[in-house]
């Protein structure tokens, strides 16, 4: 297990994109990482857009980002909710400031926009938020996965295999 020392936050809120949360979480856990599902309320079951459940193992205030090696932000409609929590913004900003891994896919880019960390970064996302990403200073590219330093970004569910491959590699090298 190559990632058994890694501690990773996976953010959850209602209407996350089921595959964009669980695909990376399962892949990183398969490599031995300790991935903690983190939502506003510990113990609450959040449901994805297609009904897949995810129970929060921690709440935002339980998390000290210094204790973690990175963060995963799923897509779906959850990012529009997640970006409203100061604790989430602080976690993402901490990861960027300390060059820890930030995984974002699809609409997850909205959280990075709100964290104001995209200036000059090459990223991808769902084309639906391309303008938001560019307006936040990102260099947007229509590719299945883009790695720029500590940020690993991807577009949508069909890109999950390439996204997971780069996430694992990023965590192994960080």
XYZ file of N, CA and C in Angstrom, residues 13-24 47-50 52 74-79 105-107 156-157 160:
87
model
N -21.315 17.308 0.755
C -22.539 18.059 1.017
C -23.592 17.475 0.093
N -24.819 17.897 0.281
C -25.906 17.356 -0.536
C -25.638 17.572 -2.024
N -26.048 16.582 -2.795
C -25.989 16.627 -4.256
C -24.580 16.625 -4.823
N -23.630 15.969 -4.099
C -22.323 15.739 -4.710
C -22.524 14.826 -5.913
N -21.588 14.844 -6.840
C -21.646 13.927 -7.973
C -21.117 12.582 -7.462
N -21.969 11.595 -7.443
C -21.691 10.307 -6.818
C -20.341 9.709 -7.242
N -20.125 9.596 -8.534
C -18.885 8.991 -9.021
C -17.665 9.853 -8.732
N -17.841 11.168 -8.740
C -16.710 12.071 -8.535
C -16.255 12.105 -7.080
N -17.107 11.696 -6.165
C -16.685 11.522 -4.779
C -16.130 10.116 -4.585
N -16.960 9.119 -4.858
C -16.614 7.753 -4.486
C -15.505 7.144 -5.331
N -15.395 7.491 -6.597
C -14.300 6.950 -7.425
C -12.941 7.273 -6.831
N -12.623 8.563 -6.630
C -11.332 8.913 -6.027
C -11.175 8.418 -4.586
N -26.472 12.823 0.475
C -26.806 12.007 -0.691
C -26.340 12.683 -1.965
N -25.763 11.861 -2.835
C -25.322 12.335 -4.131
C -26.486 12.616 -5.050
N -26.192 13.188 -6.193
C -27.220 13.533 -7.188
C -28.046 12.317 -7.605
N -27.430 11.127 -7.548
C -28.127 9.915 -7.977
C -28.484 9.015 -6.801
N -26.591 8.048 -4.039
C -25.577 7.301 -3.306
C -25.256 8.049 -2.009
N -15.373 17.089 -4.537
C -16.133 16.466 -5.623
C -16.945 17.508 -6.376
N -17.427 17.097 -7.512
C -18.300 17.976 -8.283
C -19.758 17.767 -7.910
N -20.607 17.987 -8.881
C -22.045 17.968 -8.640
C -22.492 19.355 -8.230
N -23.560 19.415 -7.455
C -24.050 20.712 -6.981
C -23.486 21.042 -5.608
N -22.832 20.081 -4.954
C -22.263 20.307 -3.629
C -21.263 21.470 -3.582
N -20.407 21.661 -4.597
C -19.438 22.753 -4.501
C -20.074 24.129 -4.302
N -12.708 18.184 -9.297
C -13.274 17.667 -10.532
C -14.622 18.328 -10.800
N -14.866 18.609 -12.064
C -16.146 19.125 -12.543
C -16.461 20.502 -11.951
N -17.565 20.619 -11.218
C -17.966 21.894 -10.601
C -17.173 22.223 -9.341
N -14.998 15.638 -15.695
C -16.296 14.976 -15.486
C -16.103 13.475 -15.280
N -17.188 12.745 -14.942
C -17.058 11.323 -14.619
C -16.283 10.457 -15.623
N -12.570 10.092 -14.761
C -12.161 9.638 -13.429
C -10.957 8.690 -13.465
